[in-house]
Amino acid sequence: MLKKLLSSLLVVAFAVCFCGCDLKRPQSDESEKDSRKYLALDTVIDITIYGEHDDVFDTMEEALDDYEARLSVTEETSEIAMLNKSGGEYKKVSTDIYNIINSAKRVHDMTDGAFDISVYPLVKAWGFTTDEYKIPDMEEIERLKRNVNSNNIMLDPDTLSVRLMTGMQIDLGGIAKGYISSKMISSMEKSGVESAIVSLGGNVQVLGTKPDGSAWRVGIQHPDYSDCYIGVLSLINEAAITSGGYQRYFVQDGKTYHHIIDPATGAPAETDIVSVTVVTDKPIDGDGLSTAFFVMGTEKTLKFLDENPEYKAVILTKNYDLLVSKELKNSFEVSDIMSDANIVYF
Ligand code: AMP
Ligand code: MG
């Protein structure tokens, strides 16, 4: 069983019904829908499905349980923990884990190493896996950095085996949720579901439209006010995946240290981005990319998006610029709370 099944009929937080700020309350719809909320994968998971699909919720719960058991870095028996202990040997993994690592390597290549699952020992050294935060000394950072390089993760597609270089450890937390949401949505589709939305922390993916044919409305959280949105996306068969330093951080001596590590420095990324949301029909890439964009900062991200127009983004910068892909102009409604922001469509 999952750690906790919180409720069987909760209003889904991400479907914008009410936020206490200035966003409009969407018209209520009469169609039957059911929502469930779970705590798994270190985050709150919300699923809403239109129609009678109790059995689908059961399947989803089992799947989440199973992913958690295989992906957890702290659970001794998980596939990832076993890999991290495998000391330079090829280790057979399940198809899911193989696929996620394969995607992670692809995003690593696409982003010139800004996304790197082998940054895990540094995430640990900064205390983000245990919430016992600390600033590691430079010597430790330099030592741990030496093993960070996803090019040294070898994959054997014939045997579904993975080899980590000795001393290397990985964590799929920056990309697995995109993979899991896409698997959940395709499994629902196979079970006859036509209209659904899943949210795993900052990863939201929608299936189809709402029963009345309208798009799903997905709020992008305001970094400073957890019950407000910087704006609302209208999505059909797409995902919106957000990364931001505000999601997990600690403050020491007046300085904020967040959970996204720049593999080049071994420290929390020095970035001009506060929050970045990737909108895409490729949620796995989108999850890796949103983490990478945060590391890369605005300039490199805009160049990337110019060269890869299949990905769209909403970026909030420290200068209070709100940078929005021009393709989203008609599907992103900026919240009134952002009236002081400099809104730029690129
Ligand atoms: P996300 O919430 O998808 O942006 O992922 C953040 C999580 O990914 C962190 O909590 C770390 O576990 C992990 N992570 C941190 N920095 C990186 C990085 N540069 N590349 C890949 N994963 C990272
Ligand atoms: Mg990510």
mmCIF file with all atom_site columns, N, CA, C and O in Angstrom, residues 234-281:
data_model
loop_
_atom_site.group_PDB
_atom_site.id
_atom_site.type_symbol
_atom_site.label_atom_id
_atom_site.label_alt_id
_atom_site.label_comp_id
_atom_site.label_asym_id
_atom_site.label_entity_id
_atom_site.label_seq_id
_atom_site.pdbx_PDB_ins_code
_atom_site.Cartn_x
_atom_site.Cartn_y
_atom_site.Cartn_z
_atom_site.occupancy
_atom_site.B_iso_or_equiv
_atom_site.pdbx_formal_charge
_atom_site.auth_seq_id
_atom_site.auth_comp_id
_atom_site.auth_asym_id
_atom_site.auth_atom_id
_atom_site.pdbx_PDB_model_num
ATOM 1   N N  . SER A 1 234 ? -3.930 26.587 -20.490 1.00 0.00 ? 234 SER A N  1
ATOM 2   C CA . SER A 1 234 ? -5.000 25.732 -21.013 1.00 0.00 ? 234 SER A CA 1
ATOM 3   C C  . SER A 1 234 ? -4.329 24.604 -21.777 1.00 0.00 ? 234 SER A C  1
ATOM 4   O O  . SER A 1 234 ? -3.599 24.862 -22.741 1.00 0.00 ? 234 SER A O  1
ATOM 5   N N  . LEU A 1 235 ? -4.549 23.385 -21.330 1.00 0.00 ? 235 LEU A N  1
ATOM 6   C CA . LEU A 1 235 ? -3.836 22.253 -21.920 1.00 0.00 ? 235 LEU A CA 1
ATOM 7   C C  . LEU A 1 235 ? -4.783 21.180 -22.436 1.00 0.00 ? 235 LEU A C  1
ATOM 8   O O  . LEU A 1 235 ? -5.788 20.867 -21.806 1.00 0.00 ? 235 LEU A O  1
ATOM 9   N N  . ILE A 1 236 ? -4.420 20.598 -23.571 1.00 0.00 ? 236 ILE A N  1
ATOM 10  C CA . ILE A 1 236 ? -5.106 19.413 -24.102 1.00 0.00 ? 236 ILE A CA 1
ATOM 11  C C  . ILE A 1 236 ? -4.020 18.423 -24.504 1.00 0.00 ? 236 ILE A C  1
ATOM 12  O O  . ILE A 1 236 ? -3.135 18.766 -25.304 1.00 0.00 ? 236 ILE A O  1
ATOM 13  N N  . ASN A 1 237 ? -4.053 17.222 -23.943 1.00 0.00 ? 237 ASN A N  1
ATOM 14  C CA . ASN A 1 237 ? -3.061 16.178 -24.256 1.00 0.00 ? 237 ASN A CA 1
ATOM 15  C C  . ASN A 1 237 ? -1.617 16.662 -24.140 1.00 0.00 ? 237 ASN A C  1
ATOM 16  O O  . ASN A 1 237 ? -0.771 16.350 -24.984 1.00 0.00 ? 237 ASN A O  1
ATOM 17  N N  . GLU A 1 238 ? -1.338 17.439 -23.118 1.00 0.00 ? 238 GLU A N  1
ATOM 18  C CA . GLU A 1 238 ? 0.034  17.938 -22.926 1.00 0.00 ? 238 GLU A CA 1
ATOM 19  C C  . GLU A 1 238 ? 0.404  17.875 -21.446 1.00 0.00 ? 238 GLU A C  1
ATOM 20  O O  . GLU A 1 238 ? -0.428 17.576 -20.589 1.00 0.00 ? 238 GLU A O  1
ATOM 21  N N  . ALA A 1 239 ? 1.663  18.198 -21.194 1.00 0.00 ? 239 ALA A N  1
ATOM 22  C CA . ALA A 1 239 ? 2.139  18.253 -19.814 1.00 0.00 ? 239 ALA A CA 1
ATOM 23  C C  . ALA A 1 239 ? 2.753  19.618 -19.537 1.00 0.00 ? 239 ALA A C  1
ATOM 24  O O  . ALA A 1 239 ? 3.275  20.263 -20.452 1.00 0.00 ? 239 ALA A O  1
ATOM 25  N N  . ALA A 1 240 ? 2.651  20.041 -18.274 1.00 0.00 ? 240 ALA A N  1
ATOM 26  C CA . ALA A 1 240 ? 3.317  21.273 -17.837 1.00 0.00 ? 240 ALA A CA 1
ATOM 27  C C  . ALA A 1 240 ? 4.152  20.903 -16.622 1.00 0.00 ? 240 ALA A C  1
ATOM 28  O O  . ALA A 1 240 ? 3.625  20.400 -15.623 1.00 0.00 ? 240 ALA A O  1
ATOM 29  N N  . ILE A 1 241 ? 5.455  21.113 -16.730 1.00 0.00 ? 241 ILE A N  1
ATOM 30  C CA . ILE A 1 241 ? 6.378  20.631 -15.690 1.00 0.00 ? 241 ILE A CA 1
ATOM 31  C C  . ILE A 1 241 ? 7.215  21.789 -15.171 1.00 0.00 ? 241 ILE A C  1
ATOM 32  O O  . ILE A 1 241 ? 7.900  22.451 -15.944 1.00 0.00 ? 241 ILE A O  1
ATOM 33  N N  . THR A 1 242 ? 7.128  22.006 -13.878 1.00 0.00 ? 242 THR A N  1
ATOM 34  C CA . THR A 1 242 ? 7.762  23.186 -13.292 1.00 0.00 ? 242 THR A CA 1
ATOM 35  C C  . THR A 1 242 ? 8.928  22.820 -12.381 1.00 0.00 ? 242 THR A C  1
ATOM 36  O O  . THR A 1 242 ? 8.828  21.898 -11.569 1.00 0.00 ? 242 THR A O  1
ATOM 37  N N  . SER A 1 243 ? 10.017 23.551 -12.525 1.00 0.00 ? 243 SER A N  1
ATOM 38  C CA . SER A 1 243 ? 11.136 23.453 -11.586 1.00 0.00 ? 243 SER A CA 1
ATOM 39  C C  . SER A 1 243 ? 11.398 24.844 -11.011 1.00 0.00 ? 243 SER A C  1
ATOM 40  O O  . SER A 1 243 ? 11.264 25.839 -11.711 1.00 0.00 ? 243 SER A O  1
ATOM 41  N N  . GLY A 1 244 ? 11.794 24.859 -9.749  1.00 0.00 ? 244 GLY A N  1
ATOM 42  C CA . GLY A 1 244 ? 12.101 26.153 -9.142  1.00 0.00 ? 244 GLY A CA 1
ATOM 43  C C  . GLY A 1 244 ? 12.833 25.960 -7.827  1.00 0.00 ? 244 GLY A C  1
ATOM 44  O O  . GLY A 1 244 ? 12.631 24.961 -7.131  1.00 0.00 ? 244 GLY A O  1
ATOM 45  N N  . GLY A 1 245 ? 13.667 26.906 -7.503  1.00 0.00 ? 245 GLY A N  1
ATOM 46  C CA . GLY A 1 245 ? 14.458 26.819 -6.277  1.00 0.00 ? 245 GLY A CA 1
ATOM 47  C C  . GLY A 1 245 ? 13.586 26.904 -5.038  1.00 0.00 ? 245 GLY A C  1
ATOM 48  O O  . GLY A 1 245 ? 13.955 26.440 -3.963  1.00 0.00 ? 245 GLY A O  1
ATOM 49  N N  . TYR A 1 246 ? 12.382 27.501 -5.174  1.00 0.00 ? 246 TYR A N  1
ATOM 50  C CA . TYR A 1 246 ? 11.486 27.677 -4.028  1.00 0.00 ? 246 TYR A CA 1
ATOM 51  C C  . TYR A 1 246 ? 10.877 26.339 -3.581  1.00 0.00 ? 246 TYR A C  1
ATOM 52  O O  . TYR A 1 246 ? 10.305 26.241 -2.512  1.00 0.00 ? 246 TYR A O  1
ATOM 53  N N  . GLN A 1 247 ? 11.006 25.299 -4.420  1.00 0.00 ? 247 GLN A N  1
ATOM 54  C CA . GLN A 1 247 ? 10.340 24.029 -4.095  1.00 0.00 ? 247 GLN A CA 1
ATOM 55  C C  . GLN A 1 247 ? 11.021 23.294 -2.941  1.00 0.00 ? 247 GLN A C  1
ATOM 56  O O  . GLN A 1 247 ? 10.378 22.560 -2.196  1.00 0.00 ? 247 GLN A O  1
ATOM 57  N N  . ARG A 1 248 ? 12.346 23.446 -2.818  1.00 0.00 ? 248 ARG A N  1
ATOM 58  C CA . ARG A 1 248 ? 13.066 22.851 -1.681  1.00 0.00 ? 248 ARG A CA 1
ATOM 59  C C  . ARG A 1 248 ? 14.357 23.643 -1.460  1.00 0.00 ? 248 ARG A C  1
ATOM 60  O O  . ARG A 1 248 ? 15.170 23.765 -2.376  1.00 0.00 ? 248 ARG A O  1
ATOM 61  N N  . TYR A 1 249 ? 14.521 24.160 -0.262  1.00 0.00 ? 249 TYR A N  1
ATOM 62  C CA . TYR A 1 249 ? 15.712 24.985 -0.014  1.00 0.00 ? 249 TYR A CA 1
ATOM 63  C C  . TYR A 1 249 ? 15.947 25.125 1.481   1.00 0.00 ? 249 TYR A C  1
ATOM 64  O O  . TYR A 1 249 ? 15.090 24.780 2.293   1.00 0.00 ? 249 TYR A O  1
ATOM 65  N N  . PHE A 1 250 ? 17.145 25.624 1.824   1.00 0.00 ? 250 PHE A N  1
ATOM 66  C CA . PHE A 1 250 ? 17.384 26.032 3.208   1.00 0.00 ? 250 PHE A CA 1
ATOM 67  C C  . PHE A 1 250 ? 18.121 27.371 3.188   1.00 0.00 ? 250 PHE A C  1
ATOM 68  O O  . PHE A 1 250 ? 18.689 27.762 2.161   1.00 0.00 ? 250 PHE A O  1
ATOM 69  N N  . VAL A 1 251 ? 18.047 28.060 4.319   1.00 0.00 ? 251 VAL A N  1
ATOM 70  C CA . VAL A 1 251 ? 18.704 29.364 4.409   1.00 0.00 ? 251 VAL A CA 1
ATOM 71  C C  . VAL A 1 251 ? 19.760 29.288 5.497   1.00 0.00 ? 251 VAL A C  1
ATOM 72  O O  . VAL A 1 251 ? 19.500 28.793 6.597   1.00 0.00 ? 251 VAL A O  1
ATOM 73  N N  . GLN A 1 252 ? 20.966 29.688 5.163   1.00 0.00 ? 252 GLN A N  1
ATOM 74  C CA . GLN A 1 252 ? 22.024 29.747 6.178   1.00 0.00 ? 252 GLN A CA 1
ATOM 75  C C  . GLN A 1 252 ? 22.764 31.074 6.037   1.00 0.00 ? 252 GLN A C  1
ATOM 76  O O  . GLN A 1 252 ? 23.145 31.459 4.926   1.00 0.00 ? 252 GLN A O  1
ATOM 77  N N  . ASP A 1 253 ? 22.955 31.743 7.157   1.00 0.00 ? 253 ASP A N  1
ATOM 78  C CA . ASP A 1 253 ? 23.609 33.058 7.168   1.00 0.00 ? 253 ASP A CA 1
ATOM 79  C C  . ASP A 1 253 ? 23.025 33.993 6.103   1.00 0.00 ? 253 ASP A C  1
ATOM 80  O O  . ASP A 1 253 ? 23.763 34.671 5.376   1.00 0.00 ? 253 ASP A O  1
ATOM 81  N N  . GLY A 1 254 ? 21.723 33.972 5.997   1.00 0.00 ? 254 GLY A N  1
ATOM 82  C CA . GLY A 1 254 ? 21.036 34.904 5.098   1.00 0.00 ? 254 GLY A CA 1
ATOM 83  C C  . GLY A 1 254 ? 21.085 34.498 3.630   1.00 0.00 ? 254 GLY A C  1
ATOM 84  O O  . GLY A 1 254 ? 20.531 35.196 2.778   1.00 0.00 ? 254 GLY A O  1
ATOM 85  N N  . LYS A 1 255 ? 21.747 33.384 3.302   1.00 0.00 ? 255 LYS A N  1
ATOM 86  C CA . LYS A 1 255 ? 21.817 32.968 1.891   1.00 0.00 ? 255 LYS A CA 1
ATOM 87  C C  . LYS A 1 255 ? 20.940 31.737 1.680   1.00 0.00 ? 255 LYS A C  1
ATOM 88  O O  . LYS A 1 255 ? 20.888 30.854 2.537   1.00 0.00 ? 255 LYS A O  1
ATOM 89  N N  . THR A 1 256 ? 20.268 31.711 0.557   1.00 0.00 ? 256 THR A N  1
ATOM 90  C CA . THR A 1 256 ? 19.370 30.588 0.246   1.00 0.00 ? 256 THR A CA 1
ATOM 91  C C  . THR A 1 256 ? 20.091 29.559 -0.616  1.00 0.00 ? 256 THR A C  1
ATOM 92  O O  . THR A 1 256 ? 20.757 29.902 -1.587  1.00 0.00 ? 256 THR A O  1
ATOM 93  N N  . TYR A 1 257 ? 19.965 28.303 -0.213  1.00 0.00 ? 257 TYR A N  1
ATOM 94  C CA . TYR A 1 257 ? 20.559 27.196 -0.976  1.00 0.00 ? 257 TYR A CA 1
ATOM 95  C C  . TYR A 1 257 ? 19.432 26.255 -1.395  1.00 0.00 ? 257 TYR A C  1
ATOM 96  O O  . TYR A 1 257 ? 18.746 25.709 -0.549  1.00 0.00 ? 257 TYR A O  1
ATOM 97  N N  . HIS A 1 258 ? 19.252 26.093 -2.713  1.00 0.00 ? 258 HIS A N  1
ATOM 98  C CA . HIS A 1 258 ? 18.138 25.257 -3.183  1.00 0.00 ? 258 HIS A CA 1
ATOM 99  C C  . HIS A 1 258 ? 18.632 23.909 -3.699  1.00 0.00 ? 258 HIS A C  1
ATOM 100 O O  . HIS A 1 258 ? 19.842 23.672 -3.804  1.00 0.00 ? 258 HIS A O  1
ATOM 101 N N  . HIS A 1 259 ? 17.680 23.057 -4.055  1.00 0.00 ? 259 HIS A N  1
ATOM 102 C CA . HIS A 1 259 ? 17.951 21.635 -4.308  1.00 0.00 ? 259 HIS A CA 1
ATOM 103 C C  . HIS A 1 259 ? 18.420 21.294 -5.718  1.00 0.00 ? 259 HIS A C  1
ATOM 104 O O  . HIS A 1 259 ? 18.681 20.135 -6.012  1.00 0.00 ? 259 HIS A O  1
ATOM 105 N N  . ILE A 1 260 ? 18.484 22.290 -6.597  1.00 0.00 ? 260 ILE A N  1
ATOM 106 C CA . ILE A 1 260 ? 18.933 21.975 -7.965  1.00 0.00 ? 260 ILE A CA 1
ATOM 107 C C  . ILE A 1 260 ? 20.406 22.354 -8.095  1.00 0.00 ? 260 ILE A C  1
ATOM 108 O O  . ILE A 1 260 ? 20.780 23.521 -7.931  1.00 0.00 ? 260 ILE A O  1
ATOM 109 N N  . ILE A 1 261 ? 21.209 21.329 -8.346  1.00 0.00 ? 261 ILE A N  1
ATOM 110 C CA . ILE A 1 261 ? 22.665 21.475 -8.295  1.00 0.00 ? 261 ILE A CA 1
ATOM 111 C C  . ILE A 1 261 ? 23.225 21.672 -9.707  1.00 0.00 ? 261 ILE A C  1
ATOM 112 O O  . ILE A 1 261 ? 22.821 20.967 -10.638 1.00 0.00 ? 261 ILE A O  1
ATOM 113 N N  . ASP A 1 262 ? 24.128 22.607 -9.837  1.00 0.00 ? 262 ASP A N  1
ATOM 114 C CA . ASP A 1 262 ? 24.825 22.772 -11.111 1.00 0.00 ? 262 ASP A CA 1
ATOM 115 C C  . ASP A 1 262 ? 25.966 21.759 -11.148 1.00 0.00 ? 262 ASP A C  1
ATOM 116 O O  . ASP A 1 262 ? 26.903 21.855 -10.346 1.00 0.00 ? 262 ASP A O  1
ATOM 117 N N  . PRO A 1 263 ? 25.894 20.765 -12.070 1.00 0.00 ? 263 PRO A N  1
ATOM 118 C CA . PRO A 1 263 ? 26.938 19.732 -12.089 1.00 0.00 ? 263 PRO A CA 1
ATOM 119 C C  . PRO A 1 263 ? 28.333 20.325 -12.317 1.00 0.00 ? 263 PRO A C  1
ATOM 120 O O  . PRO A 1 263 ? 29.332 19.732 -11.921 1.00 0.00 ? 263 PRO A O  1
ATOM 121 N N  . ALA A 1 264 ? 28.390 21.520 -12.915 1.00 0.00 ? 264 ALA A N  1
ATOM 122 C CA . ALA A 1 264 ? 29.699 22.130 -13.192 1.00 0.00 ? 264 ALA A CA 1
ATOM 123 C C  . ALA A 1 264 ? 30.356 22.684 -11.934 1.00 0.00 ? 264 ALA A C  1
ATOM 124 O O  . ALA A 1 264 ? 31.584 22.713 -11.832 1.00 0.00 ? 264 ALA A O  1
ATOM 125 N N  . THR A 1 265 ? 29.571 23.106 -10.971 1.00 0.00 ? 265 THR A N  1
ATOM 126 C CA . THR A 1 265 ? 30.139 23.707 -9.749  1.00 0.00 ? 265 THR A CA 1
ATOM 127 C C  . THR A 1 265 ? 29.963 22.808 -8.526  1.00 0.00 ? 265 THR A C  1
ATOM 128 O O  . THR A 1 265 ? 30.647 22.979 -7.515  1.00 0.00 ? 265 THR A O  1
ATOM 129 N N  . GLY A 1 266 ? 29.016 21.890 -8.588  1.00 0.00 ? 266 GLY A N  1
ATOM 130 C CA . GLY A 1 266 ? 28.723 21.031 -7.438  1.00 0.00 ? 266 GLY A CA 1
ATOM 131 C C  . GLY A 1 266 ? 27.917 21.749 -6.367  1.00 0.00 ? 266 GLY A C  1
ATOM 132 O O  . GLY A 1 266 ? 27.693 21.223 -5.273  1.00 0.00 ? 266 GLY A O  1
ATOM 133 N N  . ALA A 1 267 ? 27.454 22.950 -6.671  1.00 0.00 ? 267 ALA A N  1
ATOM 134 C CA . ALA A 1 267 ? 26.693 23.752 -5.700  1.00 0.00 ? 267 ALA A CA 1
ATOM 135 C C  . ALA A 1 267 ? 25.316 24.084 -6.285  1.00 0.00 ? 267 ALA A C  1
ATOM 136 O O  . ALA A 1 267 ? 25.098 23.954 -7.490  1.00 0.00 ? 267 ALA A O  1
ATOM 137 N N  . PRO A 1 268 ? 24.386 24.534 -5.433  1.00 0.00 ? 268 PRO A N  1
ATOM 138 C CA . PRO A 1 268 ? 23.097 24.968 -5.960  1.00 0.00 ? 268 PRO A CA 1
ATOM 139 C C  . PRO A 1 268 ? 23.301 25.953 -7.112  1.00 0.00 ? 268 PRO A C  1
ATOM 140 O O  . PRO A 1 268 ? 24.136 26.859 -7.017  1.00 0.00 ? 268 PRO A O  1
ATOM 141 N N  . ALA A 1 269 ? 22.561 25.731 -8.202  1.00 0.00 ? 269 ALA A N  1
ATOM 142 C CA . ALA A 1 269 ? 22.786 26.514 -9.415  1.00 0.00 ? 269 ALA A CA 1
ATOM 143 C C  . ALA A 1 269 ? 22.625 28.012 -9.152  1.00 0.00 ? 269 ALA A C  1
ATOM 144 O O  . ALA A 1 269 ? 21.642 28.436 -8.555  1.00 0.00 ? 269 ALA A O  1
ATOM 145 N N  . GLU A 1 270 ? 23.608 28.787 -9.583  1.00 0.00 ? 270 GLU A N  1
ATOM 146 C CA . GLU A 1 270 ? 23.488 30.254 -9.547  1.00 0.00 ? 270 GLU A CA 1
ATOM 147 C C  . GLU A 1 270 ? 22.748 30.614 -10.820 1.00 0.00 ? 270 GLU A C  1
ATOM 148 O O  . GLU A 1 270 ? 23.293 30.524 -11.910 1.00 0.00 ? 270 GLU A O  1
ATOM 149 N N  . THR A 1 271 ? 21.504 30.976 -10.697 1.00 0.00 ? 271 THR A N  1
ATOM 150 C CA . THR A 1 271 ? 20.676 31.154 -11.885 1.00 0.00 ? 271 THR A CA 1
ATOM 151 C C  . THR A 1 271 ? 19.865 32.430 -11.782 1.00 0.00 ? 271 THR A C  1
ATOM 152 O O  . THR A 1 271 ? 19.602 32.905 -10.676 1.00 0.00 ? 271 THR A O  1
ATOM 153 N N  . ASP A 1 272 ? 19.467 32.965 -12.929 1.00 0.00 ? 272 ASP A N  1
ATOM 154 C CA . ASP A 1 272 ? 18.584 34.141 -12.898 1.00 0.00 ? 272 ASP A CA 1
ATOM 155 C C  . ASP A 1 272 ? 17.117 33.713 -12.973 1.00 0.00 ? 272 ASP A C  1
ATOM 156 O O  . ASP A 1 272 ? 16.229 34.550 -13.063 1.00 0.00 ? 272 ASP A O  1
ATOM 157 N N  . ILE A 1 273 ? 16.883 32.388 -12.954 1.00 0.00 ? 273 ILE A N  1
ATOM 158 C CA . ILE A 1 273 ? 15.504 31.885 -13.054 1.00 0.00 ? 273 ILE A CA 1
ATOM 159 C C  . ILE A 1 273 ? 14.933 31.587 -11.665 1.00 0.00 ? 273 ILE A C  1
ATOM 160 O O  . ILE A 1 273 ? 15.617 30.993 -10.826 1.00 0.00 ? 273 ILE A O  1
ATOM 161 N N  . VAL A 1 274 ? 13.706 32.012 -11.443 1.00 0.00 ? 274 VAL A N  1
ATOM 162 C CA . VAL A 1 274 ? 13.014 31.695 -10.185 1.00 0.00 ? 274 VAL A CA 1
ATOM 163 C C  . VAL A 1 274 ? 12.176 30.437 -10.377 1.00 0.00 ? 274 VAL A C  1
ATOM 164 O O  . VAL A 1 274 ? 12.140 29.553 -9.525  1.00 0.00 ? 274 VAL A O  1
ATOM 165 N N  . SER A 1 275 ? 11.519 30.369 -11.529 1.00 0.00 ? 275 SER A N  1
ATOM 166 C CA . SER A 1 275 ? 10.630 29.243 -11.820 1.00 0.00 ? 275 SER A CA 1
ATOM 167 C C  . SER A 1 275 ? 10.573 29.052 -13.326 1.00 0.00 ? 275 SER A C  1
ATOM 168 O O  . SER A 1 275 ? 10.503 30.028 -14.078 1.00 0.00 ? 275 SER A O  1
ATOM 169 N N  . VAL A 1 276 ? 10.637 27.799 -13.752 1.00 0.00 ? 276 VAL A N  1
ATOM 170 C CA . VAL A 1 276 ? 10.518 27.543 -15.191 1.00 0.00 ? 276 VAL A CA 1
ATOM 171 C C  . VAL A 1 276 ? 9.562  26.377 -15.413 1.00 0.00 ? 276 VAL A C  1
ATOM 172 O O  . VAL A 1 276 ? 9.679  25.330 -14.793 1.00 0.00 ? 276 VAL A O  1
ATOM 173 N N  . THR A 1 277 ? 8.596  26.606 -16.303 1.00 0.00 ? 277 THR A N  1
ATOM 174 C CA . THR A 1 277 ? 7.614  25.570 -16.636 1.00 0.00 ? 277 THR A CA 1
ATOM 175 C C  . THR A 1 277 ? 7.782  25.196 -18.099 1.00 0.00 ? 277 THR A C  1
ATOM 176 O O  . THR A 1 277 ? 7.776  26.072 -18.967 1.00 0.00 ? 277 THR A O  1
ATOM 177 N N  . VAL A 1 278 ? 7.956  23.907 -18.353 1.00 0.00 ? 278 VAL A N  1
ATOM 178 C CA . VAL A 1 278 ? 8.052  23.429 -19.736 1.00 0.00 ? 278 VAL A CA 1
ATOM 179 C C  . VAL A 1 278 ? 6.696  22.865 -20.137 1.00 0.00 ? 278 VAL A C  1
ATOM 180 O O  . VAL A 1 278 ? 6.095  22.095 -19.378 1.00 0.00 ? 278 VAL A O  1
ATOM 181 N N  . VAL A 1 279 ? 6.211  23.268 -21.290 1.00 0.00 ? 279 VAL A N  1
ATOM 182 C CA . VAL A 1 279 ? 4.943  22.742 -21.814 1.00 0.00 ? 279 VAL A CA 1
ATOM 183 C C  . VAL A 1 279 ? 5.268  21.887 -23.030 1.00 0.00 ? 279 VAL A C  1
ATOM 184 O O  . VAL A 1 279 ? 5.907  22.363 -23.973 1.00 0.00 ? 279 VAL A O  1
ATOM 185 N N  . THR A 1 280 ? 4.855  20.633 -22.985 1.00 0.00 ? 280 THR A N  1
ATOM 186 C CA . THR A 1 280 ? 5.260  19.711 -24.045 1.00 0.00 ? 280 THR A CA 1
ATOM 187 C C  . THR A 1 280 ? 4.356  18.485 -24.083 1.00 0.00 ? 280 THR A C  1
ATOM 188 O O  . THR A 1 280 ? 3.707  18.157 -23.082 1.00 0.00 ? 280 THR A O  1
ATOM 189 N N  . ASP A 1 281 ? 4.335  17.809 -25.232 1.00 0.00 ? 281 ASP A N  1
ATOM 190 C CA . ASP A 1 281 ? 3.658  16.508 -25.263 1.00 0.00 ? 281 ASP A CA 1
ATOM 191 C C  . ASP A 1 281 ? 4.667  15.383 -25.031 1.00 0.00 ? 281 ASP A C  1
ATOM 192 O O  . ASP A 1 281 ? 4.369  14.217 -25.250 1.00 0.00 ? 281 ASP A O  1
#
